[in-house]
Short mmCIF file of C-alpha atoms and ligand atoms in Angstrom, two decimals:
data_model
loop_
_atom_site.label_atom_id
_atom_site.label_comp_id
_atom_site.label_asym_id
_atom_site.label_seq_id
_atom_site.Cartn_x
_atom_site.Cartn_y
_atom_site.Cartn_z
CA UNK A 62 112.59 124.34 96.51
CA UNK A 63 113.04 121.85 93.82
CA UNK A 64 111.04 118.51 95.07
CA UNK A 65 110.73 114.86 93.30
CA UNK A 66 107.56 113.20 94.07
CA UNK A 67 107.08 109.38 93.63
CA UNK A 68 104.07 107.65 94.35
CA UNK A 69 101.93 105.06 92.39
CA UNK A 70 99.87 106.62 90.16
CA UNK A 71 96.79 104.17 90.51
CA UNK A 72 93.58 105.07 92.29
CA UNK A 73 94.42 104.95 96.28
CA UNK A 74 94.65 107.01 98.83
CA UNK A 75 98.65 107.52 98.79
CA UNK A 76 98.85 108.25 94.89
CA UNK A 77 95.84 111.00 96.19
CA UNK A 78 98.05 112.54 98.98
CA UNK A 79 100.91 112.84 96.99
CA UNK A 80 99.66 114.42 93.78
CA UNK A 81 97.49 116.94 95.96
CA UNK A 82 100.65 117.70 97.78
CA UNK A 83 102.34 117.99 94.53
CA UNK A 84 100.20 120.24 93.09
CA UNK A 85 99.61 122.40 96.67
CA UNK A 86 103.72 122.78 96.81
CA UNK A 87 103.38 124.34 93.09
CA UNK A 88 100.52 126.65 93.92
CA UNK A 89 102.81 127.41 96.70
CA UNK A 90 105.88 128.37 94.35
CA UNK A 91 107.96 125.42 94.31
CA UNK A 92 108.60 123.32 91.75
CA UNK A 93 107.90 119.62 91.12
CA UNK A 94 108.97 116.81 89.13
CA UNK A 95 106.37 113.79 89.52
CA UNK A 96 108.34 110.57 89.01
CA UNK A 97 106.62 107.59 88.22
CA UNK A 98 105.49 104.65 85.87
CA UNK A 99 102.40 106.42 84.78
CA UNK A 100 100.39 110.00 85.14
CA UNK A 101 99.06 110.30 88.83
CA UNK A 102 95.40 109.86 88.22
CA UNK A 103 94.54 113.52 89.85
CA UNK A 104 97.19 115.12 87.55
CA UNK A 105 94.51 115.52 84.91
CA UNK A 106 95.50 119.08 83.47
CA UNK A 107 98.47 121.65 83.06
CA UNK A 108 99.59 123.29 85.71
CA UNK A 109 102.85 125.77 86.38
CA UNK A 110 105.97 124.19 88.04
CA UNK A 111 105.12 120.81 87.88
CA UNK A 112 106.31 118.38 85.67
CA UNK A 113 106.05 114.80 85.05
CA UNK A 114 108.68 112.26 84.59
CA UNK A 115 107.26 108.95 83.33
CA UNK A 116 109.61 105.57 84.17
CA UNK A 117 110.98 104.02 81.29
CA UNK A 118 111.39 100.52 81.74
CA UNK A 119 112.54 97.92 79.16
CA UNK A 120 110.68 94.90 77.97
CA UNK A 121 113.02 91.64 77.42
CA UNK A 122 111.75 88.39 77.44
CA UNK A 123 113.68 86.83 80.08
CA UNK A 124 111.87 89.42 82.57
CA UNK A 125 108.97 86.93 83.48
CA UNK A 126 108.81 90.74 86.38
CA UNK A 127 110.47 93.66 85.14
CA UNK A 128 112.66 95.37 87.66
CA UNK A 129 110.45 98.07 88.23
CA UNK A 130 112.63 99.47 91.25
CA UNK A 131 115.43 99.77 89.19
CA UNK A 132 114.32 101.54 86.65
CA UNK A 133 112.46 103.51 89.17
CA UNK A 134 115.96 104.45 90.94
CA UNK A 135 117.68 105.55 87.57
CA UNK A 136 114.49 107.82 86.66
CA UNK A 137 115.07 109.33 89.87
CA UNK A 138 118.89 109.71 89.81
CA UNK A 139 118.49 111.13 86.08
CA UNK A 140 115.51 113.47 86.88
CA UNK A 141 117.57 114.71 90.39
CA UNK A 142 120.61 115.42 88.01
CA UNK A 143 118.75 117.02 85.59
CA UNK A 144 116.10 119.19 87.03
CA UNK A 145 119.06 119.82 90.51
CA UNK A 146 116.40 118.67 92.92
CA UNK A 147 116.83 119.72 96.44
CA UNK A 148 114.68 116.71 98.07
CA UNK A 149 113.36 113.47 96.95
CA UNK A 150 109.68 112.77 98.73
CA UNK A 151 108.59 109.20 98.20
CA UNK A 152 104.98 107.81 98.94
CA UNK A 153 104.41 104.71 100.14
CA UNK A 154 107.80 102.74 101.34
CA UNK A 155 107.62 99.77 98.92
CA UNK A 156 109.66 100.10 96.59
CA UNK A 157 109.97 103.60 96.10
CA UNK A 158 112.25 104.30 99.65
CA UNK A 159 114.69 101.27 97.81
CA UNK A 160 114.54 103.07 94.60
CA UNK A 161 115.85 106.51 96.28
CA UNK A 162 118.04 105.06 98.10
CA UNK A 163 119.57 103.49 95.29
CA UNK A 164 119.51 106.94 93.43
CA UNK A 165 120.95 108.83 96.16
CA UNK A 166 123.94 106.52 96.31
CA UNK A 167 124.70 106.94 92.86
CA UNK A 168 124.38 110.49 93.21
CA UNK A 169 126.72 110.54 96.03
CA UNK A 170 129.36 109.15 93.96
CA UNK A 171 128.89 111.52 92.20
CA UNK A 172 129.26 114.38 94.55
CA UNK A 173 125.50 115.16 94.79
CA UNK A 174 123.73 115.04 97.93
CA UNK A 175 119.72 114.06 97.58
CA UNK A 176 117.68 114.12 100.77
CA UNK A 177 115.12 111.47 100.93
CA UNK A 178 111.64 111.96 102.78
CA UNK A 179 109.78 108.68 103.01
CA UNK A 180 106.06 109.37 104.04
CA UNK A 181 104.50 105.83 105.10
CA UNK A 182 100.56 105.29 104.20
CA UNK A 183 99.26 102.15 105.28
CA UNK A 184 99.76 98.64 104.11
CA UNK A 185 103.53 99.45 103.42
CA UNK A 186 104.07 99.28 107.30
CA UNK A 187 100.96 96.84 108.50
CA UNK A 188 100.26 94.78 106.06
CA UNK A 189 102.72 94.25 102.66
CA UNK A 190 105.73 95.66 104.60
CA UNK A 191 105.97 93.13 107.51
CA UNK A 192 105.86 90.13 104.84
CA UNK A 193 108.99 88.21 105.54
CA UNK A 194 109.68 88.94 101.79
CA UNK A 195 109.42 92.56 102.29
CA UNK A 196 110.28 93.01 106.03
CA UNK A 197 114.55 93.63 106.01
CA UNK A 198 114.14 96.08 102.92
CA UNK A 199 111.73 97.87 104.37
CA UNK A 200 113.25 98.32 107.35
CA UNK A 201 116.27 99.19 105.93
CA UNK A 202 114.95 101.17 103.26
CA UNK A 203 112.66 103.90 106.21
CA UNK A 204 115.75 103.68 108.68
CA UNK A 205 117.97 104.96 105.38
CA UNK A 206 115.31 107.73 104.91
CA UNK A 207 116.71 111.06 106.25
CA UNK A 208 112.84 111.89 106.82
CA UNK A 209 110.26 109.70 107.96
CA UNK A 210 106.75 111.20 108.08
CA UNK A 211 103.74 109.09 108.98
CA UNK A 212 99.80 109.82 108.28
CA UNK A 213 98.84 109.36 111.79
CA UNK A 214 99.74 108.19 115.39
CA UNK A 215 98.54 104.90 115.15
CA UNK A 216 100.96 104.20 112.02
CA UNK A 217 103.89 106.02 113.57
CA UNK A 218 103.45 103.45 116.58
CA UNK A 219 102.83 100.14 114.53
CA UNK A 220 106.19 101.45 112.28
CA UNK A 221 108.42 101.72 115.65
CA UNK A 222 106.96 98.34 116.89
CA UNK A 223 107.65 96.26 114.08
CA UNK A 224 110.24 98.02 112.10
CA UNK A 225 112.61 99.48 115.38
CA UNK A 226 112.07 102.93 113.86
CA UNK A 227 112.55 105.56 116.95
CA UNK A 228 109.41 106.76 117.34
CA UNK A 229 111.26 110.19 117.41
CA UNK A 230 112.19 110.16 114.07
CA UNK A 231 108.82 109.73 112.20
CA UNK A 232 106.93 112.93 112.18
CA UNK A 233 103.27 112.66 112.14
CA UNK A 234 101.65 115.18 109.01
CA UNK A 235 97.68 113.74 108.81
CA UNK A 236 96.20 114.24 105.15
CA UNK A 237 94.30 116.72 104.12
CA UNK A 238 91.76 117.68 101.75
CA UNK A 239 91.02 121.35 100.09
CA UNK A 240 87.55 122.58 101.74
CA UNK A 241 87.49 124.37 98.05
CA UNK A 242 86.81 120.73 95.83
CA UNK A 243 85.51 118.89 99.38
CA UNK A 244 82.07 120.66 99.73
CA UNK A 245 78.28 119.98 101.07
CA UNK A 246 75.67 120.94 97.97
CA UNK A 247 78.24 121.03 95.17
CA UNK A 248 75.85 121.74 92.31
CA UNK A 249 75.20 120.19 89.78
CA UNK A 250 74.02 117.67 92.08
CA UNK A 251 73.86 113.89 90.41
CA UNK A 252 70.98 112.95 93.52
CA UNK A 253 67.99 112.36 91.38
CA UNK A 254 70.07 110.15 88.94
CA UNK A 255 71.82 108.53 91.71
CA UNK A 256 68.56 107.90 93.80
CA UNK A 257 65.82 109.01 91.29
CA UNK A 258 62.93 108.12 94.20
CA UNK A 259 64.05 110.78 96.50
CA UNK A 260 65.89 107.82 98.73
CA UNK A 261 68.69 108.20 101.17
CA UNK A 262 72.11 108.08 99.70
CA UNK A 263 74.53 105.41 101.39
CA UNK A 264 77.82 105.94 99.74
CA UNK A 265 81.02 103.93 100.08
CA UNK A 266 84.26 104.81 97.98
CA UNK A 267 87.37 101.91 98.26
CA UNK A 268 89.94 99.92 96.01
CA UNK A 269 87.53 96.74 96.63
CA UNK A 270 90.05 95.30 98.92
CA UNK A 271 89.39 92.45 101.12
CA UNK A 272 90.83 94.55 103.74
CA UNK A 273 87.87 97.07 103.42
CA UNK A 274 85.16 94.34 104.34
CA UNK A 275 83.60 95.21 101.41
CA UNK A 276 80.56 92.50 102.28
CA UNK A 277 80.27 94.59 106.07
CA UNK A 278 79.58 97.55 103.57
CA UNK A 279 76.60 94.97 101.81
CA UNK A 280 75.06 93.59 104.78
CA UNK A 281 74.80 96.82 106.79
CA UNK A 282 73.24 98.72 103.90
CA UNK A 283 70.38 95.57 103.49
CA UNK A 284 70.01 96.33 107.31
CA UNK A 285 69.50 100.23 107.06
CA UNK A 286 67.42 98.80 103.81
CA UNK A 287 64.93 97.31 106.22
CA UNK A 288 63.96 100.92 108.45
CA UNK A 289 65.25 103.53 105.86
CA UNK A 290 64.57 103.99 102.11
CA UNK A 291 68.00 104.13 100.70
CA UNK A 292 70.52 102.90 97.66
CA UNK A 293 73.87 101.73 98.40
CA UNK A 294 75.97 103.98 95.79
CA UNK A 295 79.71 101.96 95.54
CA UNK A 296 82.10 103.91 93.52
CA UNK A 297 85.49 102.12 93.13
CA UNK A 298 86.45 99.08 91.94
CA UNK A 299 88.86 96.14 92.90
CA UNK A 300 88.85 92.08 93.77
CA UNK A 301 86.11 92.15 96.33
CA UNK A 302 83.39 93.50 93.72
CA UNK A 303 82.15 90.24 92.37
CA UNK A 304 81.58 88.97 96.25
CA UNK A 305 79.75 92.55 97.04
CA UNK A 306 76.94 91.66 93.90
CA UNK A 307 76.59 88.25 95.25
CA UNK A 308 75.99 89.49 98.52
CA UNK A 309 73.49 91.73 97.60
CA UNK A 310 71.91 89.41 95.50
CA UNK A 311 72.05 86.92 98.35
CA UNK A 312 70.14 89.16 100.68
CA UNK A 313 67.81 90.09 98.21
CA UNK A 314 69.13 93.92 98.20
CA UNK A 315 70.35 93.75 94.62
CA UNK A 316 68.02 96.29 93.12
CA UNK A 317 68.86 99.08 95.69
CA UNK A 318 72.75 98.85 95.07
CA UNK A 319 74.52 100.63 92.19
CA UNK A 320 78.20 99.68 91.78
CA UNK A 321 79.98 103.17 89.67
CA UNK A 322 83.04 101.60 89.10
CA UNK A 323 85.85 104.27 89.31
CA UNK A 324 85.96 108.02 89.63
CA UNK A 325 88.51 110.13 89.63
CA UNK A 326 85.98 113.26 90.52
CA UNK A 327 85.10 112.02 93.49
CA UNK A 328 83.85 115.42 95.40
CA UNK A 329 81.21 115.48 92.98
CA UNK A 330 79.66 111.86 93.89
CA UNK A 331 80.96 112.27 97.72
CA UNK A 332 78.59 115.90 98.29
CA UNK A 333 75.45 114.05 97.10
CA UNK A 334 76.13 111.13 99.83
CA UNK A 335 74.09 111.08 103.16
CA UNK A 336 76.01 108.73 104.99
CA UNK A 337 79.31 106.97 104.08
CA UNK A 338 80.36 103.74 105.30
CA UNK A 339 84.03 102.39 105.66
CA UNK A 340 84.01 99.15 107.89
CA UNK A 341 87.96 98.42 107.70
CA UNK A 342 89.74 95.65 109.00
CA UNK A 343 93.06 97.80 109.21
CA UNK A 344 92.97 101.59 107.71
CA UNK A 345 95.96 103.91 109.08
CA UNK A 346 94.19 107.19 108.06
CA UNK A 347 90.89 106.84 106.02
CA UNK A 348 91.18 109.17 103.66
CA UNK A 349 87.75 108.62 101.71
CA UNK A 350 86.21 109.36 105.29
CA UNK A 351 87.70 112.51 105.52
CA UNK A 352 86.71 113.41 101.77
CA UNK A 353 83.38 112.81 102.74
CA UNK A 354 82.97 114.80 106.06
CA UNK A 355 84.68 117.56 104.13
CA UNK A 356 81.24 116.81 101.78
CA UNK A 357 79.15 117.24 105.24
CA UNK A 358 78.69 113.39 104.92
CA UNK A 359 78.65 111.79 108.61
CA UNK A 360 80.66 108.59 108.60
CA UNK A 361 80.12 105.26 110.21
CA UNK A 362 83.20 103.63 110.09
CA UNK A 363 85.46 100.81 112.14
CA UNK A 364 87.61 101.94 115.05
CA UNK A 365 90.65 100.95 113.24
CA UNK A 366 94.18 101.80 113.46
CA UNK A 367 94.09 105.48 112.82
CA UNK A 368 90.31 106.14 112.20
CA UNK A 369 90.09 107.63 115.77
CA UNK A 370 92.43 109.89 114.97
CA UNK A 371 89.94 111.73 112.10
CA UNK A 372 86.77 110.14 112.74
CA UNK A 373 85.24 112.09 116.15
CA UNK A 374 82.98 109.51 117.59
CA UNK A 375 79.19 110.83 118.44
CA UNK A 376 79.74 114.23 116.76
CA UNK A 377 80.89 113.28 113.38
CA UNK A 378 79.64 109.85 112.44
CA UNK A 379 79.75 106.65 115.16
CA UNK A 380 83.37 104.36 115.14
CA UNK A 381 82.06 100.35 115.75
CA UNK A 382 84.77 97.28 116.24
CA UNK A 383 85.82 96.19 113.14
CA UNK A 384 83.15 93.16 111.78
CA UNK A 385 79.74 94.48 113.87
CA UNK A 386 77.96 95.14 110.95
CA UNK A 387 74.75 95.35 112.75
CA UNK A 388 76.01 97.92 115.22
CA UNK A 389 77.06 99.99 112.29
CA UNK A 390 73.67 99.42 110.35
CA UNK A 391 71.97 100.95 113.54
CA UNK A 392 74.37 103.68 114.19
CA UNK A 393 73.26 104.65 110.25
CA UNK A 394 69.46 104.54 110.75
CA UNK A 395 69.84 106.70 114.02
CA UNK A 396 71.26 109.31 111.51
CA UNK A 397 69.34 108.65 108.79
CA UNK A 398 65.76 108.50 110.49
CA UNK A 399 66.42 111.99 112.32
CA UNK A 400 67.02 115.11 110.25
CA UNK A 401 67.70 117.00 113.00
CA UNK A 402 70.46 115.30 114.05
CA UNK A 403 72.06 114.12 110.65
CA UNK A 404 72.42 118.46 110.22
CA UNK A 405 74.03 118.49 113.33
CA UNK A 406 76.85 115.39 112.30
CA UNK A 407 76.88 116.93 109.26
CA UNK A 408 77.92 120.27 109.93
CA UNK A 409 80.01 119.10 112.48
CA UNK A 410 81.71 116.86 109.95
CA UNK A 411 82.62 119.47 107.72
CA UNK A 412 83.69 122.13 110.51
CA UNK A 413 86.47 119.04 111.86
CA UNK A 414 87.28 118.12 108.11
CA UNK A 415 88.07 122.08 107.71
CA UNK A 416 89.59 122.82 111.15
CA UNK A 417 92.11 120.23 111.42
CA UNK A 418 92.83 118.97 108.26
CA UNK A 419 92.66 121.45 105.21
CA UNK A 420 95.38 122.06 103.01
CA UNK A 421 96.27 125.33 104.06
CA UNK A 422 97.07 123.69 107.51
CA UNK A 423 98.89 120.59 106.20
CA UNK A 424 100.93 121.34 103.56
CA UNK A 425 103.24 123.91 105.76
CA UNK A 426 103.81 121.38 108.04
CA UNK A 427 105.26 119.39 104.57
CA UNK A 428 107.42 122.53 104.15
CA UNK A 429 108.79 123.35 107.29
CA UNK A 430 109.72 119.46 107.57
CA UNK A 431 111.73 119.35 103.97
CA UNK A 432 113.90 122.41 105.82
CA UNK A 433 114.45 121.01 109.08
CA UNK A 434 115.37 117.68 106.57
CA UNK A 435 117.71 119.88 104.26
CA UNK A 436 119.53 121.51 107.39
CA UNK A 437 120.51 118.25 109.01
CA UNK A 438 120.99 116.60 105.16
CA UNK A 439 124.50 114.85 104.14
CA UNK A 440 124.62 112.52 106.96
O1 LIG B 287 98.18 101.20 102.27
C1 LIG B 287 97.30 101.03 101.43
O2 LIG B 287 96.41 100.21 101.50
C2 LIG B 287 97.32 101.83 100.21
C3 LIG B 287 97.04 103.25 100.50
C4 LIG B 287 96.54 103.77 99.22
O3 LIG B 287 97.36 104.03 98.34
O4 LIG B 287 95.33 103.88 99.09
O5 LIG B 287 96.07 103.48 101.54
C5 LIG B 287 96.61 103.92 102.74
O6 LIG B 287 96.96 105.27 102.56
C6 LIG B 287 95.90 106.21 102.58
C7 LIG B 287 96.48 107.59 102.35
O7 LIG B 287 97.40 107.92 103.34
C8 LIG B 287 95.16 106.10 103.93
O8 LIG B 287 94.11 107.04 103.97
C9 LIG B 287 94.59 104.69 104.05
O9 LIG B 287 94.00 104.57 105.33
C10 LIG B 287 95.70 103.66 103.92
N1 LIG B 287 95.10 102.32 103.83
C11 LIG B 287 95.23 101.41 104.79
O10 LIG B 287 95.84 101.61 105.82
C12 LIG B 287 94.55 100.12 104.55
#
């Protein structure tokens, strides 16, 4: 098959899924165009069949906002033409499912027919997409989709209660990771630079959203600071940062937190972690939580929209209501303080990561969804 891939290119989980899909469906012997305003951050070397297709958008001074979309919908109608695409897979609704729509209209005037798969992350759905400024588009823009894939139950559920999407229509494909980067005891290991005493590595790896609690992340650590020796290791960056430093300089934890900024290599911080924390207000999939238990890293996260869903609670890591910091600090030090049973979350961790969610499991259901999406295409 010949697929175009759209996503934003930034670091986030989306732009993740949808390169490492990308580059799966090439390993895989398709081929596939990458459309988008800048290189996807994981598409960091050469690789056969896949190609990338970088927006071209004009600068006029009257454009206080550039019409992204639009240019985004002629890229996409002129790389559909060009490289005969058979399907158009969009990440993340806003804008991109307007932009292919757009483009396939045009194309249909033109006698082409281009099959658009609209795969829905996150805050498109539950938190940008059901602003009244974004809400009708939306809406219009996944019901226009002729596939409608969702990263977990939860999301599928929210999209049919506030967008009127069948719930039949949206087929649930989780994300993934590839056991072969995701690993416990990569080597080299970066532990004695990371936590050069021999302490405890806390990790937690986010866009420094407000919507990631970022100061639940501070407060627990100082807790687990006050029965374990540990270092809170934050790799990311993002809006909340400045209030995370304060924090920790507030509760006097300063010294024991290191702030990384961004990585795009994150396996190789993730495999040196000993527990990773992701208290989320609202988080459809978690895909850093995955990453890590794919590292053997238990996880103490939120019980969040679709955390449940990859998160095992008890086995894998402990899931606490979103804002009891304390209850998550504890949950830590239970793992932390007993190496006994930190082996068994961790192995456990990994096995789940491996069993349900690995590439080799995911990515076919990708595939056989584009055909069932080609057969019934033209409608
Ligand atoms: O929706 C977002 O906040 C952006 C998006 C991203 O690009 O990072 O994150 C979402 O998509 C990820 C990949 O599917 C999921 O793992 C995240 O849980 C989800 N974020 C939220 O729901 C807050």
């Amino acid at each position: 098959m010949k697929i175009g891939i759209t996503c934003y290119p930034t670091y986030g989980g989306s732009g993740a899924v949808a390169t490492e899909l990308g580059l799966s469906l090439a390993e895989r012997g398709h081929e596939v165009h990458f459309v988008s305003y800048a290189l996807p951050f994981r598409l960091d070397r050469f690789r056969e069949r896949v190609f990338f297709h970088e927006v071209e958008m004009e600068q006029y001074p009257l454009f206080e906002h550039p019409p992204y979309s639009l240019a985004l919908a002629v890229a996409i109608h002129g790389v559909a033409r060009q490289a005969e695409l058979d399907l158009m897979h969009v990440h993340y609704a806003i804008p991109h499912a307007t932009s292919a729509w757009v483009a396939r209209k045009m194309l249909a005037e033109e006698g082409h027919d281009l099959p658009i798969v609209t795969t829905l992350h996150g805050t498109d759905i539950t938190l940008v997409g059901i602003h009244p400024s974004f809400q009708p588009i939306t809406r219009f823009s996944i019901l226009h989709s002729q596939g409608l894939t969702a990263v977990s139950d939860y999301l599928a559920e929210q999209t049919e209660h506030d967008f009127g999407a069948p719930r039949d229509r949206i087929e649930v494909i989780p994300n993934f990771i590839d056991p072969e980067t995701y690993y416990p005891g990569r080597e080299p290991c970066h532990r004695a630079t990371l936590a050069p005493g021999g302490e405890k590595i806390v990790m937690h790896v986010s866009n420094f959203r407000a919507v990631k609690r970022i100061p639940d992340v501070v407060m627990s650590f100082a807790r687990i600071l006050g029965e374990v020796e540990a270092r809170l290791i934050m790799v990311g960056d993002g809006p909340e940062r400045p209030r995370a430093r304060e924090i920790a300089e507030r509760l006097g934890v300063e010294d024991a937190v290191t702030f990384l900024g961004k990585h795009a290599a994150i396996e190789e911080l993730l495999s040196c972690a000993d527990l990773f924390l992701l208290p989320s207000e609202s988080e459809s999939f978690g895909l850093a939580a995955l990453e890590a238990m794919a590292c053997g890293v238990p996880v103490i996260t939120s019980d969040a929209g679709g955390l449940p869903e990859v998160v095992a609670d008890g086995e894998v890591g402990h899931l606490l209501p979103v804002g009891d910091f304390e209850g998550m600090a504890d949950a830590g030090i239970s793992i932390l303080a007993d190496e006994v049973r930190h082996a068994r979350f961790s192995q456990a961790a990994r096995a789940l990561a491996v069993e349900r969610f690995s590439v080799d499991r995911v990515v076919p259901m990708y595939e056989t969804y584009y055909h069932r999406i080609l057969e019934g295409s033209g409608t």
